[in-house]
Amino acid sequence: MSKSKVLLVSMVVVAALVVSASVSMASPIVIKFSHVVAENTPKGQMANKFKQLVDERLGGKVLVEVFPNSQLFGDKKVLEAMLLGDVQMAAPSLSKFKKYTKSLQIFDLPFLFKDMKAVEKFQKGPVGQKLLMATKKKGLIGLGYLHNGLKQLSSNEPLRVPADAKGKKFRIMSSDVLAAQFEAVGALPLKKPFSEVFTLLQTNAIDGQENTWSNIYSKKFYEVQPFITESNHGVLDYLVVTSAEFWMGLDEGIRAKLKTALDEAIAFGNKVAAEKAISDRQKIIDSGRSKVLQLTDAERQQWVNVMKPVWKKFEDQIGKDYIEAAVKSN
Ligand code: LMR
């Protein structure tokens, strides 16, 4: 080999070494995952599982940082922050997307789904899959649904029939459907962030709220609410979202691996949700702090009769065909 060729080959080798060193030293892609619930909940467990899987499979390339308990962003700010690039993933309740789409309001319609099996069926079906992209025009992509479970009504006084809720103040998530649902029983709904609920209940600024067993347990609402009516009147599930700009800007291979890890984390979170709906309910009963009330069929029917007309009000915004598809999943 001539001297000049040797020189050229060594220059190429040096250049390659420099490039590979700088790639391996390149700082990882950071995914900040912000959520509002405790770690010991379906969403908390799902986010931690996602982090664990990404560490195992993409360690060094992608770093997931999970921020629970509204530490980074609360309900109001997280989606705006996502569009600004300050957070990359979150899983707000499906009730918190009002500013981005009207279609997801379907999940708030009272007494729409018979049980979580029906919810799962609807989400997996064509309408549910289409709804994952309902916020895309606004720059947010739904990567999947995550379950929490069916909601119960908690209060400072026993609620057996709708008349018992009349005139009472209930904290709700930021959803117009939920507001209409409480107005239908003559109650006063107040849209408040999740982080404020415990204090509002403790100070009697509100009389009650609706939530899942795992949220009522993990945030200790049952310690300041002497009665919980097992109403199963609606669903509280999540949309795992990311910003379209962030997601589509990722290298294809990395994006595919992240999606697989997320799907597995969601499947895990869904198992946690199913278990906690049973175990957290039991822990609340065992605590003796809150009395869990069962409704008779006739009592439950009264709630259905007053709340179900709310569907009609939102039919145009949601789409009658979507509602029919949801009913069919029962
Ligand atoms: C709520 O605000 O009550 C829930 O959406 C909290 C959550 O994320 O489960």
mmCIF file of C-alpha atoms and ligand atoms in Angstrom:
data_model
loop_
_atom_site.group_PDB
_atom_site.id
_atom_site.type_symbol
_atom_site.label_atom_id
_atom_site.label_comp_id
_atom_site.label_asym_id
_atom_site.label_seq_id
_atom_site.Cartn_x
_atom_site.Cartn_y
_atom_site.Cartn_z
ATOM 1 C CA MET A 1 0.000 0.000 0.000
ATOM 2 C CA SER A 2 1.312 3.447 -0.905
ATOM 3 C CA LYS A 3 1.978 5.968 1.838
ATOM 4 C CA SER A 4 -0.949 8.130 0.794
ATOM 5 C CA LYS A 5 -3.322 5.154 0.832
ATOM 6 C CA VAL A 6 -2.174 4.199 4.332
ATOM 7 C CA LEU A 7 -2.767 7.782 5.428
ATOM 8 C CA LEU A 8 -6.242 7.806 3.911
ATOM 9 C CA VAL A 9 -7.202 4.473 5.506
ATOM 10 C CA SER A 10 -6.008 5.638 8.934
ATOM 11 C CA MET A 11 -7.920 8.892 8.583
ATOM 12 C CA VAL A 12 -11.075 6.951 7.773
ATOM 13 C CA VAL A 13 -10.544 4.653 10.759
ATOM 14 C CA VAL A 14 -9.988 7.608 13.100
ATOM 15 C CA ALA A 15 -13.080 9.366 11.764
ATOM 16 C CA ALA A 16 -15.189 6.231 12.285
ATOM 17 C CA LEU A 17 -13.927 5.901 15.850
ATOM 18 C CA VAL A 18 -14.752 9.527 16.579
ATOM 19 C CA VAL A 19 -18.267 9.116 15.173
ATOM 20 C CA SER A 20 -18.987 5.941 17.098
ATOM 21 C CA ALA A 21 -17.607 7.445 20.311
ATOM 22 C CA SER A 22 -19.774 10.500 19.924
ATOM 23 C CA VAL A 23 -22.832 8.325 19.208
ATOM 24 C CA SER A 24 -22.295 6.237 22.305
ATOM 25 C CA MET A 25 -21.638 9.380 24.335
ATOM 26 C CA ALA A 26 -24.636 11.181 22.850
ATOM 27 C CA SER A 27 -27.128 12.073 25.521
ATOM 28 C CA PRO A 28 -30.173 9.801 25.554
ATOM 29 C CA ILE A 29 -33.610 10.842 24.365
ATOM 30 C CA VAL A 30 -35.468 11.798 27.528
ATOM 31 C CA ILE A 31 -39.135 10.911 27.924
ATOM 32 C CA LYS A 32 -40.705 12.728 30.830
ATOM 33 C CA PHE A 33 -43.860 10.833 31.822
ATOM 34 C CA SER A 34 -46.069 12.976 34.018
ATOM 35 C CA HIS A 35 -49.118 11.766 35.911
ATOM 36 C CA VAL A 36 -51.305 12.790 38.807
ATOM 37 C CA VAL A 37 -51.969 9.589 40.733
ATOM 38 C CA ALA A 38 -49.982 7.660 43.321
ATOM 39 C CA GLU A 39 -47.393 5.104 42.234
ATOM 40 C CA ASN A 40 -49.390 2.245 43.686
ATOM 41 C CA THR A 41 -52.211 2.572 41.139
ATOM 42 C CA PRO A 42 -52.823 1.096 37.678
ATOM 43 C CA LYS A 43 -51.380 4.193 35.986
ATOM 44 C CA GLY A 44 -48.481 4.539 38.416
ATOM 45 C CA GLN A 45 -47.570 0.881 37.952
ATOM 46 C CA MET A 46 -47.914 1.076 34.190
ATOM 47 C CA ALA A 47 -45.610 4.103 33.954
ATOM 48 C CA ASN A 48 -42.988 2.442 36.150
ATOM 49 C CA LYS A 49 -43.209 -0.764 34.107
ATOM 50 C CA PHE A 50 -42.731 1.233 30.910
ATOM 51 C CA LYS A 51 -39.623 2.843 32.391
ATOM 52 C CA GLN A 52 -38.264 -0.551 33.447
ATOM 53 C CA LEU A 53 -38.798 -2.093 29.990
ATOM 54 C CA VAL A 54 -37.232 0.884 28.221
ATOM 55 C CA ASP A 55 -34.226 0.768 30.568
ATOM 56 C CA GLU A 56 -33.763 -2.922 29.752
ATOM 57 C CA ARG A 57 -34.204 -2.612 26.009
ATOM 58 C CA LEU A 58 -33.065 0.884 25.100
ATOM 59 C CA GLY A 59 -30.815 1.748 28.035
ATOM 60 C CA GLY A 60 -28.427 4.536 27.101
ATOM 61 C CA LYS A 61 -30.526 5.523 24.095
ATOM 62 C CA VAL A 62 -33.791 6.445 25.778
ATOM 63 C CA LEU A 63 -34.338 7.490 29.355
ATOM 64 C CA VAL A 64 -37.846 7.506 30.840
ATOM 65 C CA GLU A 65 -38.375 9.744 33.859
ATOM 66 C CA VAL A 66 -41.669 9.212 35.674
ATOM 67 C CA PHE A 67 -43.201 12.023 37.732
ATOM 68 C CA PRO A 68 -46.198 10.808 39.816
ATOM 69 C CA ASN A 69 -48.600 12.706 42.130
ATOM 70 C CA SER A 70 -48.859 15.884 39.971
ATOM 71 C CA GLN A 71 -45.182 16.571 40.853
ATOM 72 C CA LEU A 72 -44.340 17.903 37.412
ATOM 73 C CA PHE A 73 -47.697 18.945 35.973
ATOM 74 C CA GLY A 74 -51.252 18.732 37.225
ATOM 75 C CA ASP A 75 -54.386 18.131 35.204
ATOM 76 C CA LYS A 76 -54.705 21.587 33.771
ATOM 77 C CA LYS A 77 -51.228 22.051 32.386
ATOM 78 C CA VAL A 78 -49.946 18.703 31.234
ATOM 79 C CA LEU A 79 -51.300 18.672 27.683
ATOM 80 C CA GLU A 80 -50.278 22.261 27.008
ATOM 81 C CA ALA A 81 -46.827 21.423 28.359
ATOM 82 C CA MET A 82 -46.705 18.437 26.017
ATOM 83 C CA LEU A 83 -47.346 20.613 22.992
ATOM 84 C CA LEU A 84 -44.535 22.892 24.158
ATOM 85 C CA GLY A 85 -42.165 19.934 24.470
ATOM 86 C CA ASP A 86 -41.815 20.172 28.259
ATOM 87 C CA VAL A 87 -43.191 16.674 28.806
ATOM 88 C CA GLN A 88 -43.311 13.793 26.325
ATOM 89 C CA MET A 89 -45.854 11.342 27.720
ATOM 90 C CA ALA A 90 -48.867 11.366 30.001
ATOM 91 C CA ALA A 91 -52.029 9.370 30.511
ATOM 92 C CA PRO A 92 -54.805 11.750 31.526
ATOM 93 C CA SER A 93 -58.236 10.392 32.161
ATOM 94 C CA LEU A 94 -60.391 10.332 29.027
ATOM 95 C CA SER A 95 -62.509 13.005 30.722
ATOM 96 C CA LYS A 96 -59.737 15.593 30.436
ATOM 97 C CA PHE A 97 -59.485 16.089 26.666
ATOM 98 C CA LYS A 98 -62.345 18.510 26.190
ATOM 99 C CA LYS A 99 -60.110 21.221 24.720
ATOM 100 C CA TYR A 100 -58.697 18.823 22.142
ATOM 101 C CA THR A 101 -61.694 16.789 20.995
ATOM 102 C CA LYS A 102 -65.383 16.360 21.725
ATOM 103 C CA SER A 103 -65.538 12.698 20.667
ATOM 104 C CA LEU A 104 -63.779 11.322 23.734
ATOM 105 C CA GLN A 105 -66.689 12.622 25.799
ATOM 106 C CA ILE A 106 -68.336 9.318 24.935
ATOM 107 C CA PHE A 107 -66.471 7.640 27.784
ATOM 108 C CA ASP A 108 -68.140 9.952 30.316
ATOM 109 C CA LEU A 109 -71.733 9.100 29.401
ATOM 110 C CA PRO A 110 -73.325 7.659 32.545
ATOM 111 C CA PHE A 111 -74.388 4.002 32.487
ATOM 112 C CA LEU A 112 -73.031 3.507 28.964
ATOM 113 C CA PHE A 113 -70.876 0.450 29.662
ATOM 114 C CA LYS A 114 -72.155 -2.516 31.619
ATOM 115 C CA ASP A 115 -68.708 -3.544 32.833
ATOM 116 C CA MET A 116 -64.987 -3.281 32.028
ATOM 117 C CA LYS A 117 -65.255 -6.118 29.516
ATOM 118 C CA ALA A 118 -67.571 -3.956 27.444
ATOM 119 C CA VAL A 119 -65.190 -1.000 27.763
ATOM 120 C CA GLU A 120 -62.307 -3.178 26.558
ATOM 121 C CA LYS A 121 -64.358 -4.490 23.644
ATOM 122 C CA PHE A 122 -65.324 -0.993 22.550
ATOM 123 C CA GLN A 123 -61.769 0.338 22.840
ATOM 124 C CA LYS A 124 -60.416 -2.569 20.784
ATOM 125 C CA GLY A 125 -63.135 -2.209 18.148
ATOM 126 C CA PRO A 126 -63.100 0.087 15.096
ATOM 127 C CA VAL A 127 -64.592 3.149 16.813
ATOM 128 C CA GLY A 128 -62.314 2.843 19.831
ATOM 129 C CA GLN A 129 -59.266 2.541 17.577
ATOM 130 C CA LYS A 130 -60.366 5.549 15.543
ATOM 131 C CA LEU A 131 -60.777 7.571 18.730
ATOM 132 C CA LEU A 132 -57.098 7.056 19.551
ATOM 133 C CA MET A 133 -56.430 9.603 16.836
ATOM 134 C CA ALA A 134 -59.197 12.038 17.844
ATOM 135 C CA THR A 135 -56.675 14.580 19.146
ATOM 136 C CA LYS A 136 -54.194 14.265 16.269
ATOM 137 C CA LYS A 137 -55.267 17.466 14.567
ATOM 138 C CA LYS A 138 -54.357 19.285 17.765
ATOM 139 C CA GLY A 139 -50.902 17.707 17.799
ATOM 140 C CA LEU A 140 -51.486 14.848 20.253
ATOM 141 C CA ILE A 141 -51.365 11.143 19.398
ATOM 142 C CA GLY A 142 -53.138 8.490 21.452
ATOM 143 C CA LEU A 143 -50.799 5.516 21.838
ATOM 144 C CA GLY A 144 -53.244 3.317 23.707
ATOM 145 C CA TYR A 145 -55.953 3.065 26.328
ATOM 146 C CA LEU A 146 -55.250 2.124 29.897
ATOM 147 C CA HIS A 147 -57.916 0.958 32.321
ATOM 148 C CA ASN A 148 -58.559 2.185 35.786
ATOM 149 C CA GLY A 149 -62.124 1.039 36.317
ATOM 150 C CA LEU A 150 -65.688 1.892 37.130
ATOM 151 C CA LYS A 151 -66.505 4.942 39.242
ATOM 152 C CA GLN A 152 -68.234 4.995 42.611
ATOM 153 C CA LEU A 153 -69.919 7.901 44.364
ATOM 154 C CA SER A 154 -68.498 8.994 47.692
ATOM 155 C CA SER A 155 -70.163 11.469 49.996
ATOM 156 C CA ASN A 156 -70.443 12.794 53.530
ATOM 157 C CA GLU A 157 -73.975 11.408 53.688
ATOM 158 C CA PRO A 158 -75.469 8.178 52.349
ATOM 159 C CA LEU A 159 -76.539 8.362 48.703
ATOM 160 C CA ARG A 160 -79.090 5.726 47.873
ATOM 161 C CA VAL A 161 -81.329 7.517 45.412
ATOM 162 C CA PRO A 162 -80.742 10.600 43.232
ATOM 163 C CA ALA A 163 -82.776 12.795 45.581
ATOM 164 C CA ASP A 164 -80.072 12.227 48.242
ATOM 165 C CA ALA A 165 -77.566 14.070 46.027
ATOM 166 C CA LYS A 166 -79.748 17.097 45.481
ATOM 167 C CA GLY A 167 -78.075 20.396 46.394
ATOM 168 C CA LYS A 168 -74.767 18.685 47.235
ATOM 169 C CA LYS A 169 -71.424 19.825 45.823
ATOM 170 C CA PHE A 170 -69.447 17.215 43.934
ATOM 171 C CA ARG A 171 -65.948 17.550 42.587
ATOM 172 C CA ILE A 172 -65.749 16.425 38.970
ATOM 173 C CA MET A 173 -63.012 16.149 36.361
ATOM 174 C CA SER A 174 -63.022 18.843 33.686
ATOM 175 C CA SER A 175 -65.826 17.334 31.623
ATOM 176 C CA ASP A 176 -69.098 18.915 30.530
ATOM 177 C CA VAL A 177 -70.741 15.490 30.409
ATOM 178 C CA LEU A 178 -69.890 14.918 34.051
ATOM 179 C CA ALA A 179 -71.214 18.364 34.888
ATOM 180 C CA ALA A 180 -74.501 17.514 33.125
ATOM 181 C CA GLN A 181 -74.642 14.164 34.904
ATOM 182 C CA PHE A 182 -74.572 15.808 38.345
ATOM 183 C CA GLU A 183 -76.869 18.626 37.283
ATOM 184 C CA ALA A 184 -79.363 15.960 36.224
ATOM 185 C CA VAL A 185 -79.704 14.886 39.858
ATOM 186 C CA GLY A 186 -79.930 18.471 41.091
ATOM 187 C CA ALA A 187 -76.374 18.491 42.473
ATOM 188 C CA LEU A 188 -73.686 21.164 42.031
ATOM 189 C CA PRO A 189 -70.652 19.956 40.082
ATOM 190 C CA LEU A 190 -67.283 21.678 40.553
ATOM 191 C CA LYS A 191 -64.434 21.091 38.097
ATOM 192 C CA LYS A 192 -61.278 20.764 40.180
ATOM 193 C CA PRO A 193 -57.854 19.194 39.646
ATOM 194 C CA PHE A 194 -57.233 15.784 41.159
ATOM 195 C CA SER A 195 -54.484 17.161 43.415
ATOM 196 C CA GLU A 196 -57.047 19.283 45.291
ATOM 197 C CA VAL A 197 -59.702 16.659 45.952
ATOM 198 C CA PHE A 198 -58.521 15.358 49.321
ATOM 199 C CA THR A 199 -58.311 18.831 50.868
ATOM 200 C CA LEU A 200 -61.659 19.875 49.417
ATOM 201 C CA LEU A 201 -63.248 16.810 51.004
ATOM 202 C CA GLN A 202 -61.390 17.132 54.285
ATOM 203 C CA THR A 203 -62.387 20.763 54.755
ATOM 204 C CA ASN A 204 -65.983 20.067 53.695
ATOM 205 C CA ALA A 205 -65.644 22.572 50.858
ATOM 206 C CA ILE A 206 -67.377 19.869 48.819
ATOM 207 C CA ASP A 207 -69.722 17.078 49.853
ATOM 208 C CA GLY A 208 -68.602 14.318 47.580
ATOM 209 C CA GLN A 209 -66.867 13.106 44.460
ATOM 210 C CA GLU A 210 -66.843 10.214 42.004
ATOM 211 C CA ASN A 211 -63.851 7.991 41.430
ATOM 212 C CA THR A 212 -62.501 4.476 41.128
ATOM 213 C CA TRP A 213 -61.660 2.211 44.043
ATOM 214 C CA SER A 214 -57.931 2.595 43.446
ATOM 215 C CA ASN A 215 -58.053 6.402 43.455
ATOM 216 C CA ILE A 216 -60.343 6.518 46.487
ATOM 217 C CA TYR A 217 -57.964 4.196 48.307
ATOM 218 C CA SER A 218 -54.550 5.508 47.231
ATOM 219 C CA LYS A 219 -55.460 9.158 47.852
ATOM 220 C CA LYS A 220 -57.229 8.321 51.115
ATOM 221 C CA PHE A 221 -60.542 9.870 50.094
ATOM 222 C CA TYR A 222 -62.248 7.085 52.086
ATOM 223 C CA GLU A 223 -60.751 8.502 55.274
ATOM 224 C CA VAL A 224 -62.696 11.727 54.802
ATOM 225 C CA GLN A 225 -65.825 10.323 53.154
ATOM 226 C CA PRO A 226 -67.991 8.254 55.472
ATOM 227 C CA PHE A 227 -70.109 6.782 52.652
ATOM 228 C CA ILE A 228 -69.354 5.240 49.279
ATOM 229 C CA THR A 229 -72.181 4.124 47.050
ATOM 230 C CA GLU A 230 -71.150 1.231 44.830
ATOM 231 C CA SER A 231 -72.810 2.742 41.798
ATOM 232 C CA ASN A 232 -70.503 1.661 38.940
ATOM 233 C CA HIS A 233 -72.209 4.466 37.033
ATOM 234 C CA GLY A 234 -69.380 5.370 34.680
ATOM 235 C CA VAL A 235 -65.869 4.520 33.598
ATOM 236 C CA LEU A 236 -62.533 6.183 34.401
ATOM 237 C CA ASP A 237 -59.958 5.097 31.851
ATOM 238 C CA TYR A 238 -56.934 6.800 30.346
ATOM 239 C CA LEU A 239 -55.510 7.771 27.016
ATOM 240 C CA VAL A 240 -51.754 7.376 26.906
ATOM 241 C CA VAL A 241 -50.679 10.372 24.824
ATOM 242 C CA THR A 242 -47.603 11.862 23.319
ATOM 243 C CA SER A 243 -46.967 14.854 21.104
ATOM 244 C CA ALA A 244 -47.108 14.082 17.389
ATOM 245 C CA GLU A 245 -44.012 16.200 16.837
ATOM 246 C CA PHE A 246 -41.980 14.261 19.384
ATOM 247 C CA TRP A 247 -43.240 10.832 18.366
ATOM 248 C CA MET A 248 -42.882 11.252 14.614
ATOM 249 C CA GLY A 249 -39.458 12.823 15.095
ATOM 250 C CA LEU A 250 -38.098 9.619 16.653
ATOM 251 C CA ASP A 251 -35.993 7.158 14.714
ATOM 252 C CA GLU A 252 -38.328 4.467 13.356
ATOM 253 C CA GLY A 253 -36.589 1.590 15.097
ATOM 254 C CA ILE A 254 -36.655 3.316 18.458
ATOM 255 C CA ARG A 255 -40.291 4.307 17.997
ATOM 256 C CA ALA A 256 -41.249 0.679 17.282
ATOM 257 C CA LYS A 257 -39.398 -0.565 20.379
ATOM 258 C CA LEU A 258 -41.018 2.106 22.533
ATOM 259 C CA LYS A 259 -44.471 1.167 21.242
ATOM 260 C CA THR A 260 -43.890 -2.511 22.021
ATOM 261 C CA ALA A 261 -42.677 -1.641 25.522
ATOM 262 C CA LEU A 262 -45.694 0.596 26.029
ATOM 263 C CA ASP A 263 -48.151 -2.068 24.860
ATOM 264 C CA GLU A 264 -46.630 -4.503 27.336
ATOM 265 C CA ALA A 265 -46.709 -1.909 30.126
ATOM 266 C CA ILE A 266 -50.377 -1.191 29.366
ATOM 267 C CA ALA A 267 -51.254 -4.898 29.472
ATOM 268 C CA PHE A 268 -49.530 -5.043 32.853
ATOM 269 C CA GLY A 269 -51.335 -1.888 34.051
ATOM 270 C CA ASN A 270 -54.671 -3.345 32.988
ATOM 271 C CA LYS A 271 -54.038 -6.412 35.146
ATOM 272 C CA VAL A 272 -53.188 -4.151 38.076
ATOM 273 C CA ALA A 273 -56.430 -2.227 37.433
ATOM 274 C CA ALA A 274 -58.550 -5.383 37.523
ATOM 275 C CA GLU A 275 -56.875 -6.550 40.749
ATOM 276 C CA LYS A 276 -57.095 -3.190 42.479
ATOM 277 C CA ALA A 277 -60.769 -2.758 41.707
ATOM 278 C CA ILE A 278 -61.249 -5.756 43.999
ATOM 279 C CA SER A 279 -58.435 -5.403 46.546
ATOM 280 C CA ASP A 280 -58.623 -1.637 47.147
ATOM 281 C CA ARG A 281 -62.393 -1.892 47.566
ATOM 282 C CA GLN A 282 -61.840 -4.586 50.179
ATOM 283 C CA LYS A 283 -59.163 -2.539 51.965
ATOM 284 C CA ILE A 284 -61.591 0.370 52.224
ATOM 285 C CA ILE A 285 -64.298 -1.886 53.674
ATOM 286 C CA ASP A 286 -61.805 -3.458 56.096
ATOM 287 C CA SER A 287 -60.638 -0.035 57.274
ATOM 288 C CA GLY A 288 -64.086 0.671 58.697
ATOM 289 C CA ARG A 289 -63.586 4.343 57.829
ATOM 290 C CA SER A 290 -66.174 4.407 55.091
ATOM 291 C CA LYS A 291 -69.398 2.461 54.730
ATOM 292 C CA VAL A 292 -69.848 0.909 51.303
ATOM 293 C CA LEU A 293 -73.494 1.004 50.272
ATOM 294 C CA GLN A 294 -75.029 -1.475 47.841
ATOM 295 C CA LEU A 295 -77.967 -0.330 45.764
ATOM 296 C CA THR A 296 -81.067 -2.398 45.229
ATOM 297 C CA ASP A 297 -82.088 -2.836 41.589
ATOM 298 C CA ALA A 298 -84.908 -0.339 42.078
ATOM 299 C CA GLU A 299 -82.575 2.254 43.619
ATOM 300 C CA ARG A 300 -80.034 1.834 40.862
ATOM 301 C CA GLN A 301 -82.753 2.175 38.255
ATOM 302 C CA GLN A 302 -83.607 5.602 39.666
ATOM 303 C CA TRP A 303 -80.041 6.800 39.002
ATOM 304 C CA VAL A 304 -80.190 5.379 35.488
ATOM 305 C CA ASN A 305 -83.501 7.103 34.828
ATOM 306 C CA VAL A 306 -82.284 10.566 35.791
ATOM 307 C CA MET A 307 -78.737 10.374 34.458
ATOM 308 C CA LYS A 308 -79.172 8.575 31.153
ATOM 309 C CA PRO A 309 -81.045 11.439 29.414
ATOM 310 C CA VAL A 310 -77.664 13.238 29.444
ATOM 311 C CA TRP A 311 -76.680 11.086 26.423
ATOM 312 C CA LYS A 312 -79.119 12.940 24.210
ATOM 313 C CA LYS A 313 -77.555 16.306 25.058
ATOM 314 C CA PHE A 314 -74.148 15.221 23.797
ATOM 315 C CA GLU A 315 -75.242 13.007 20.926
ATOM 316 C CA ASP A 316 -74.412 15.584 18.241
ATOM 317 C CA GLN A 317 -70.996 16.368 19.669
ATOM 318 C CA ILE A 318 -70.028 12.723 20.073
ATOM 319 C CA GLY A 319 -71.839 11.069 17.184
ATOM 320 C CA LYS A 320 -74.899 8.852 17.451
ATOM 321 C CA ASP A 321 -73.166 6.023 15.587
ATOM 322 C CA TYR A 322 -70.314 6.026 18.103
ATOM 323 C CA ILE A 323 -72.760 5.793 20.990
ATOM 324 C CA GLU A 324 -74.578 2.941 19.277
ATOM 325 C CA ALA A 325 -71.278 1.109 18.797
ATOM 326 C CA ALA A 326 -70.528 1.520 22.506
ATOM 327 C CA VAL A 327 -73.952 0.189 23.484
ATOM 328 C CA LYS A 328 -73.375 -2.831 21.240
ATOM 329 C CA SER A 329 -70.197 -3.691 23.119
ATOM 330 C CA ASN A 330 -72.267 -4.542 26.202
HETATM 331 C C1 LMR B 1 -59.345 12.303 38.580
HETATM 332 O O1 LMR B 1 -59.040 13.465 38.286
HETATM 333 O O2 LMR B 1 -60.184 12.021 39.443
HETATM 334 C C2 LMR B 1 -58.648 11.176 37.876
HETATM 335 O O3 LMR B 1 -58.650 11.449 36.519
HETATM 336 C C3 LMR B 1 -57.247 10.997 38.355
HETATM 337 C C4 LMR B 1 -56.553 9.954 37.550
HETATM 338 O O4 LMR B 1 -55.680 10.291 36.764
HETATM 339 O O5 LMR B 1 -56.897 8.788 37.739
#
